[in-house]
Short mmCIF file of C-alpha atoms and ligand atoms in Angstrom, two decimals:
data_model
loop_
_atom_site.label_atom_id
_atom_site.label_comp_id
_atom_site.label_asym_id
_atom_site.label_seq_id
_atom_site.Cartn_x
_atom_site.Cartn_y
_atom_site.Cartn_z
CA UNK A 1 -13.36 4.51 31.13
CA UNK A 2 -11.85 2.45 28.34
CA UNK A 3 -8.75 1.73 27.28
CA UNK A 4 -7.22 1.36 23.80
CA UNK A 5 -3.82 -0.74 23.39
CA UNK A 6 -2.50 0.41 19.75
CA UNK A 7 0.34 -2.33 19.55
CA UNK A 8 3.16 -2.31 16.75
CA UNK A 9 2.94 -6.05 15.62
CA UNK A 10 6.04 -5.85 13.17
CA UNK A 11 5.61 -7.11 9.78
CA UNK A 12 3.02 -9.75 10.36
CA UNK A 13 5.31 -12.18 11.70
CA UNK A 14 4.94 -13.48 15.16
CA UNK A 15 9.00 -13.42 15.91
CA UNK A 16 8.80 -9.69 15.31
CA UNK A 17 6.67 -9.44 18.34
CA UNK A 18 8.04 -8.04 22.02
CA UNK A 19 7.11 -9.79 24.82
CA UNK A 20 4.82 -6.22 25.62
CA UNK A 21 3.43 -6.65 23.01
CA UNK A 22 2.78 -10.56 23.60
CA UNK A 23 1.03 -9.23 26.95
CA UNK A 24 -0.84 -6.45 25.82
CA UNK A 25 -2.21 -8.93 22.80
CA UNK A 26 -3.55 -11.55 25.57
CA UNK A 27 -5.18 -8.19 27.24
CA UNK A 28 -7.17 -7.27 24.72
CA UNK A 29 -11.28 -8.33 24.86
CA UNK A 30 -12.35 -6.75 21.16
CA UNK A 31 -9.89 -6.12 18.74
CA UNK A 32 -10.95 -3.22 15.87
CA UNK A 33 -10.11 -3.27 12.63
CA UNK A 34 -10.27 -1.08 9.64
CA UNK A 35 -11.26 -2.83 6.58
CA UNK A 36 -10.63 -1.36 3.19
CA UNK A 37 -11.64 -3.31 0.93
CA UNK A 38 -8.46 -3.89 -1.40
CA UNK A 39 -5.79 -5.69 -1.69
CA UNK A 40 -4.61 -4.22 2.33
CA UNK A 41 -7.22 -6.30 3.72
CA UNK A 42 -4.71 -8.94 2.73
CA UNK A 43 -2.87 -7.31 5.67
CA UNK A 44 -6.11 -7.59 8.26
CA UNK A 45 -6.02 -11.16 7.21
CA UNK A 46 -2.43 -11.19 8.91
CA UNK A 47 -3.11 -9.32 12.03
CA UNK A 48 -6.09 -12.07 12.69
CA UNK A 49 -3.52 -14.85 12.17
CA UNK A 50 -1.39 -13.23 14.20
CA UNK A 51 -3.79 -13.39 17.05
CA UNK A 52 -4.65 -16.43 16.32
CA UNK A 53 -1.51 -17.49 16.53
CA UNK A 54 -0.24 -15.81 19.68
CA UNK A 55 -3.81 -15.80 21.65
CA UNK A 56 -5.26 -19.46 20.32
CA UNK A 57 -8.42 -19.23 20.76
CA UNK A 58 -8.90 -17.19 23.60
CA UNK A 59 -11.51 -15.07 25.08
CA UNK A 60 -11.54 -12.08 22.48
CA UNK A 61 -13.74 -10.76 19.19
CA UNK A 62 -12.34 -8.64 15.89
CA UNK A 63 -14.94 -5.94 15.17
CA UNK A 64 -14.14 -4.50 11.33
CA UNK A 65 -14.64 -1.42 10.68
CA UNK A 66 -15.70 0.02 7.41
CA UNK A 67 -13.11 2.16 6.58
CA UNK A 68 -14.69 5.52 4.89
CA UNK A 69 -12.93 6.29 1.42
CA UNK A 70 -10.80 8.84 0.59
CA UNK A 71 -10.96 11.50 -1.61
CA UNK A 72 -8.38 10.76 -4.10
CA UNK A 73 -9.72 13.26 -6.95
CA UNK A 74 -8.46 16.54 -5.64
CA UNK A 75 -4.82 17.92 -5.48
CA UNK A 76 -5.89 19.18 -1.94
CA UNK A 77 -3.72 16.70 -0.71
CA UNK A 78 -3.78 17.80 3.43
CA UNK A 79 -6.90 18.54 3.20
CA UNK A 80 -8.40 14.91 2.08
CA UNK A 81 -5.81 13.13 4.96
CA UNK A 82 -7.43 15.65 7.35
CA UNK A 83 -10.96 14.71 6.49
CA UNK A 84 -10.58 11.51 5.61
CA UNK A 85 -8.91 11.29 9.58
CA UNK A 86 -11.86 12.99 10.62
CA UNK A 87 -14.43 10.28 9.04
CA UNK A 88 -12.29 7.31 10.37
CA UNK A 89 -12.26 8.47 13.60
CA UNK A 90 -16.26 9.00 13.89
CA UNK A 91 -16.89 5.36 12.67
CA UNK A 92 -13.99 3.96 14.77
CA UNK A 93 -15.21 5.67 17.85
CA UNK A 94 -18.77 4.90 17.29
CA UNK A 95 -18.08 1.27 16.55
CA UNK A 96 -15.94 0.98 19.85
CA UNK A 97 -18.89 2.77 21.32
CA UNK A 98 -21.20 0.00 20.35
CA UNK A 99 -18.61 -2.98 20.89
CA UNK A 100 -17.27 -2.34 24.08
CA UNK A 101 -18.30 -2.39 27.55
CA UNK A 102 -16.99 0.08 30.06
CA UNK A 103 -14.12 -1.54 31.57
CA UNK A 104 -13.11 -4.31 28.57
CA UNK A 105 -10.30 -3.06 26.61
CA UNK A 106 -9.83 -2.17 22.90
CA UNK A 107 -6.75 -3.23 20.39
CA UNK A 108 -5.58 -2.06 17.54
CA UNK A 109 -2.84 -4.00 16.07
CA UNK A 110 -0.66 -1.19 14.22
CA UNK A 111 1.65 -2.54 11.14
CA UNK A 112 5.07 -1.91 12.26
CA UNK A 113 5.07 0.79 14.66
CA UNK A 114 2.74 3.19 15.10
CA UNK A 115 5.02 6.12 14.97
CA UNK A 116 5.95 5.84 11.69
CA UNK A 117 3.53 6.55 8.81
CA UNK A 118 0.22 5.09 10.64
CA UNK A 119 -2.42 6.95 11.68
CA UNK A 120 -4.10 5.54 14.30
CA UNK A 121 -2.70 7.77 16.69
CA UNK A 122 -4.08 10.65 14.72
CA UNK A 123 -7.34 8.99 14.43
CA UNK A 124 -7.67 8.20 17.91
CA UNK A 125 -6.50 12.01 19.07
CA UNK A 126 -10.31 13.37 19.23
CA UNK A 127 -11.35 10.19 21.99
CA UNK A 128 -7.60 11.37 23.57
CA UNK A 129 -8.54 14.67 24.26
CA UNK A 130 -12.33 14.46 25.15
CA UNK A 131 -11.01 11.76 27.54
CA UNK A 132 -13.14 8.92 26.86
CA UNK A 133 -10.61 6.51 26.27
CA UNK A 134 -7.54 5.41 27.79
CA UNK A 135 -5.01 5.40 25.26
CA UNK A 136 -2.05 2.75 25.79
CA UNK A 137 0.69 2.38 22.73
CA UNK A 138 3.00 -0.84 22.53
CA UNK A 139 5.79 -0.31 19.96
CA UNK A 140 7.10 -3.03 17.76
CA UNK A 141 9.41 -3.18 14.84
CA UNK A 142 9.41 -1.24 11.90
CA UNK A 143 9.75 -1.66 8.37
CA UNK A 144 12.62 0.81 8.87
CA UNK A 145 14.25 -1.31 11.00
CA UNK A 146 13.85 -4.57 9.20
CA UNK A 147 15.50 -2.58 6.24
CA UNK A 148 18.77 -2.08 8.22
CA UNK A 149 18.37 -5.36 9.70
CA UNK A 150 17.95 -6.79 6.16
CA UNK A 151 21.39 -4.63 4.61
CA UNK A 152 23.00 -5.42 8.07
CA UNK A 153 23.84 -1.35 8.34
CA UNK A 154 23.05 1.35 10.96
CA UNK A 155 21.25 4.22 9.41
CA UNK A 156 22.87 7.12 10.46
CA UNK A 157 26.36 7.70 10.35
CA UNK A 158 29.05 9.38 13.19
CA UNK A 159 26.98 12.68 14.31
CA UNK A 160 24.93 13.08 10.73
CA UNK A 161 20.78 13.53 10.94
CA UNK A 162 18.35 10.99 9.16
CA UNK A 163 15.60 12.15 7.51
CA UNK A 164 12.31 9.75 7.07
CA UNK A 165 9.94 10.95 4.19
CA UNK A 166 7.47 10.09 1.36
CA UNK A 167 7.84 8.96 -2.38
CA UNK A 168 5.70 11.78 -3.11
CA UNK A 169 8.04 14.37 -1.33
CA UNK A 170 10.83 12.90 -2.60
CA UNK A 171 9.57 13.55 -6.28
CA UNK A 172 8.19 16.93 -5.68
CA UNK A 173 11.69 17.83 -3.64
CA UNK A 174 14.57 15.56 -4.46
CA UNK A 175 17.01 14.68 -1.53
CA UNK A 176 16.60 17.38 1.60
CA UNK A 177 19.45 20.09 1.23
CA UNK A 178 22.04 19.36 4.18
CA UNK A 179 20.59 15.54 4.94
CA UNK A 180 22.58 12.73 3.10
CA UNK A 181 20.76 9.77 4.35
CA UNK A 182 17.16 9.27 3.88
CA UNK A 183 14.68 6.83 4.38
CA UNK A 184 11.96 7.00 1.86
CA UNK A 185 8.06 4.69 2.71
CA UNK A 186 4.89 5.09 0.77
CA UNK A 187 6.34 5.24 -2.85
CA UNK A 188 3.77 3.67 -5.18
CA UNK A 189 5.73 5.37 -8.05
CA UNK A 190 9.45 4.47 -7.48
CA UNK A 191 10.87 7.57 -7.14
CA UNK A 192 14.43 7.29 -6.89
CA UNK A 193 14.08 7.42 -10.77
CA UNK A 194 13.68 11.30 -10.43
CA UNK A 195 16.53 11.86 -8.30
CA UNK A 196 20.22 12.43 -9.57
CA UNK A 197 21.89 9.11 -9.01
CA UNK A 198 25.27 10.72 -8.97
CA UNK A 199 26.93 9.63 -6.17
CA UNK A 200 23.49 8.31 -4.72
CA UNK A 201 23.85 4.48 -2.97
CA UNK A 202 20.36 2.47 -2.66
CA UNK A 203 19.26 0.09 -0.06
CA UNK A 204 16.04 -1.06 -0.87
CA UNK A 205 13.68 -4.06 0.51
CA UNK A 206 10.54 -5.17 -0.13
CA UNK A 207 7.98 -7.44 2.12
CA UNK A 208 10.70 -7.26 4.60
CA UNK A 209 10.31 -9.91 7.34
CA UNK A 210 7.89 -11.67 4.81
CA UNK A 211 7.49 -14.53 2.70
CA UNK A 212 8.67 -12.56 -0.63
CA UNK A 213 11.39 -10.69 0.85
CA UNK A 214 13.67 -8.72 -1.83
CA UNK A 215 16.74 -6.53 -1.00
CA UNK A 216 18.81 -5.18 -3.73
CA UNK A 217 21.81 -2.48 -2.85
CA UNK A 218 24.44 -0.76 -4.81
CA UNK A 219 25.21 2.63 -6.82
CA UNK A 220 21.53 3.91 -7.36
CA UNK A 221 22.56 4.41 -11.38
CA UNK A 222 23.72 1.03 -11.23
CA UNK A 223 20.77 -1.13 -9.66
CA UNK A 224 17.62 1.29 -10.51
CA UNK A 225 16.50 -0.95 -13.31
CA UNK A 226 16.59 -4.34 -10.85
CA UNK A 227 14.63 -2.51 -8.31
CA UNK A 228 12.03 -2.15 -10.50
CA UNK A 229 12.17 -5.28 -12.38
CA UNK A 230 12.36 -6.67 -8.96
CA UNK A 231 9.11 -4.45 -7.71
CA UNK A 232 7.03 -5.44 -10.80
CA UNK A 233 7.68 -9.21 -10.42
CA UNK A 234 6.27 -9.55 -6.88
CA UNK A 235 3.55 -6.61 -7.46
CA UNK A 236 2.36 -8.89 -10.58
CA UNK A 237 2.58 -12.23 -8.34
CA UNK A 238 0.67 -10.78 -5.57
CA UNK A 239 -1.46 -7.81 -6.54
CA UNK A 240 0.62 -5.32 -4.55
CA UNK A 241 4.13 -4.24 -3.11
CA UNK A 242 5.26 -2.73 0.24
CA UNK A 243 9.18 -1.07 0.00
CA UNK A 244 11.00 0.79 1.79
CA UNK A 245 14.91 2.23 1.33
CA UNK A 246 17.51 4.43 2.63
CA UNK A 247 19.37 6.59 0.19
CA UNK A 248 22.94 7.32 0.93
CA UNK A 249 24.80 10.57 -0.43
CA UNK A 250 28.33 10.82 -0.70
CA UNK A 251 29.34 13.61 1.71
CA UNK A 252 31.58 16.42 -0.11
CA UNK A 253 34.71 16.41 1.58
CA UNK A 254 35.73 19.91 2.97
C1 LIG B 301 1.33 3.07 6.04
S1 LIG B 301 3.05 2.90 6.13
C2 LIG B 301 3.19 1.97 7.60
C3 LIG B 301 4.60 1.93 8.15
C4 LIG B 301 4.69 1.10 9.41
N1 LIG B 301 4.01 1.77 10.50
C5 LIG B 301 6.11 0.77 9.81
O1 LIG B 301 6.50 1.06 10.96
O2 LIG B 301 6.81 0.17 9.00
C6 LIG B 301 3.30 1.72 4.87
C7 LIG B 301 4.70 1.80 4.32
O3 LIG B 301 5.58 1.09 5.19
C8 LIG B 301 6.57 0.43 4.44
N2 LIG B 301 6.42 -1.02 4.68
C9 LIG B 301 5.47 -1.62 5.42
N3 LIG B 301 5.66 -2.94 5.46
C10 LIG B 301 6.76 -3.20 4.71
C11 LIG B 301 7.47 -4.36 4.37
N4 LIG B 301 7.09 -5.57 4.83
N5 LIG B 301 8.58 -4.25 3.60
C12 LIG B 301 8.98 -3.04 3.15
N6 LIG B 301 8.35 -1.90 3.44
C13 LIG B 301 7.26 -1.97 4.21
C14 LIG B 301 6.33 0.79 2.97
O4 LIG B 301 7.11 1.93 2.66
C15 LIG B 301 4.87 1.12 2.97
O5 LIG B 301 4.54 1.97 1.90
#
């Protein structure tokens, strides 16, 4: 049997680590990567400096992994994730296959935590239930976290749900009927700009926990246009952009 540690390493800085995670780092023999060839491999970059930072130069070996591409032509959206998921997790599970000796242990070092929005879990789930691999997962901070952190604000208020969803739902759906706080990831396209700023408060941040870290809050109507001049500026600096914000309804009084 082997085991996989997926560990939630935060936003790339070693402070955001937990001490489990710390441990479960020093664990690991072959860490496995998935490389994708753009401007995210900026991000595997991180995740070996972060080793390198918290292990030295210890006993252990990265392994990349050629990460198959997505189908990004058709409007099948589910569809592509769910084969795309199904490709990843034949080269990940052959490459482990080929890497690792019974007994050593695997890592994958998940951005954030691996409960929000990653899907190494997913990709993992066939060696899960075929039982060929121990599956261990370490949390560590989220980006969702660092944005509250960053505002210094809870994100739920007294006895009201939070929702967590996607730029893309957002712009196909608007706000969720009956949820007036919601935390919106993945949103290439900005898409509070589609959503009726009427009584609509924004708390956005970008590279949270990094070197470029932006936060910008206020009436959405209000700070919409710094946002994106905001977004652009770093995008154009760097060669990409990672955000995240909440956005807060007004609740009609009864
Ligand atoms: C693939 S998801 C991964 C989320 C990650 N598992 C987490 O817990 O934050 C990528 C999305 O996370 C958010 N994100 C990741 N890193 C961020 C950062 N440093 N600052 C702001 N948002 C970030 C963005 O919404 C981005 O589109």
């Amino acid at each position: 049997m082997r085991t996989v540690k997926v560990i939630g390493v935060g936003m790339g800085n070693p402070r955001h680590l937990t001490q489990q995670a710390v441990d479960a780092l020093r664990s690991v023999d072959v860490f496995f990567v998935l490389e994708k060839g753009s401007a995210a491999d900026e991000l595997v970059e991180l995740r070996r400096d972060l080793c390198s930072a918290v292990i030295g130069t210890g006993d252990y070996r990265f392994v990349t992994v050629p990460d198959p591409p997505r189908d990004r032509s058709t409007t099948a959206y589910a569809q592509a994730v769910q084969d795309w998921t199904a490709a990843r997790s034949h080269v990940l599970l052959d490459t482990m296959e080929a890497h690792l000796e019974p007994g050593q242990t695997a890592g994958i070092l998940a951005w954030g935590d691996p409960a929000f929005y990653d899907s190494t879990l997913r990709v993992l789930d066939t060696a899960r239930t075929t039982g060929h691999l121990e599956i261990e997962v370490v949390p560590g901070i989220s980006s969702i976290q660092m944005l509250a952190a960053a505002h210094r604000i809870s994100l739920t208020r007294v006895g009201r749900p939070l929702q967590v969803t996607t730029g893309r739902r957002l712009a196909e759906e608007g706000i969720p009927s009956g949820c007036h706080d919601v935390v919106v990831m993945l949103d290439g396209h900005c898409s509070f700009q589609h959503v009726d700023p009427d009584g609509v408060h924004i708390y956005w941040g970008a590279d949270l926990g990094g070197p470029d870290q932006a936060i910008v809050s206020g009436e959405l109507g209000e700070v919409a246009d710094a946002i994106l001049a905001r977004r652009a500026e770093i995008r154009s600096r760097r060669g990409w952009v990672m955000d995240t914000y909440l956005l807060r309804q007004d609740i009609p009084h009864r």
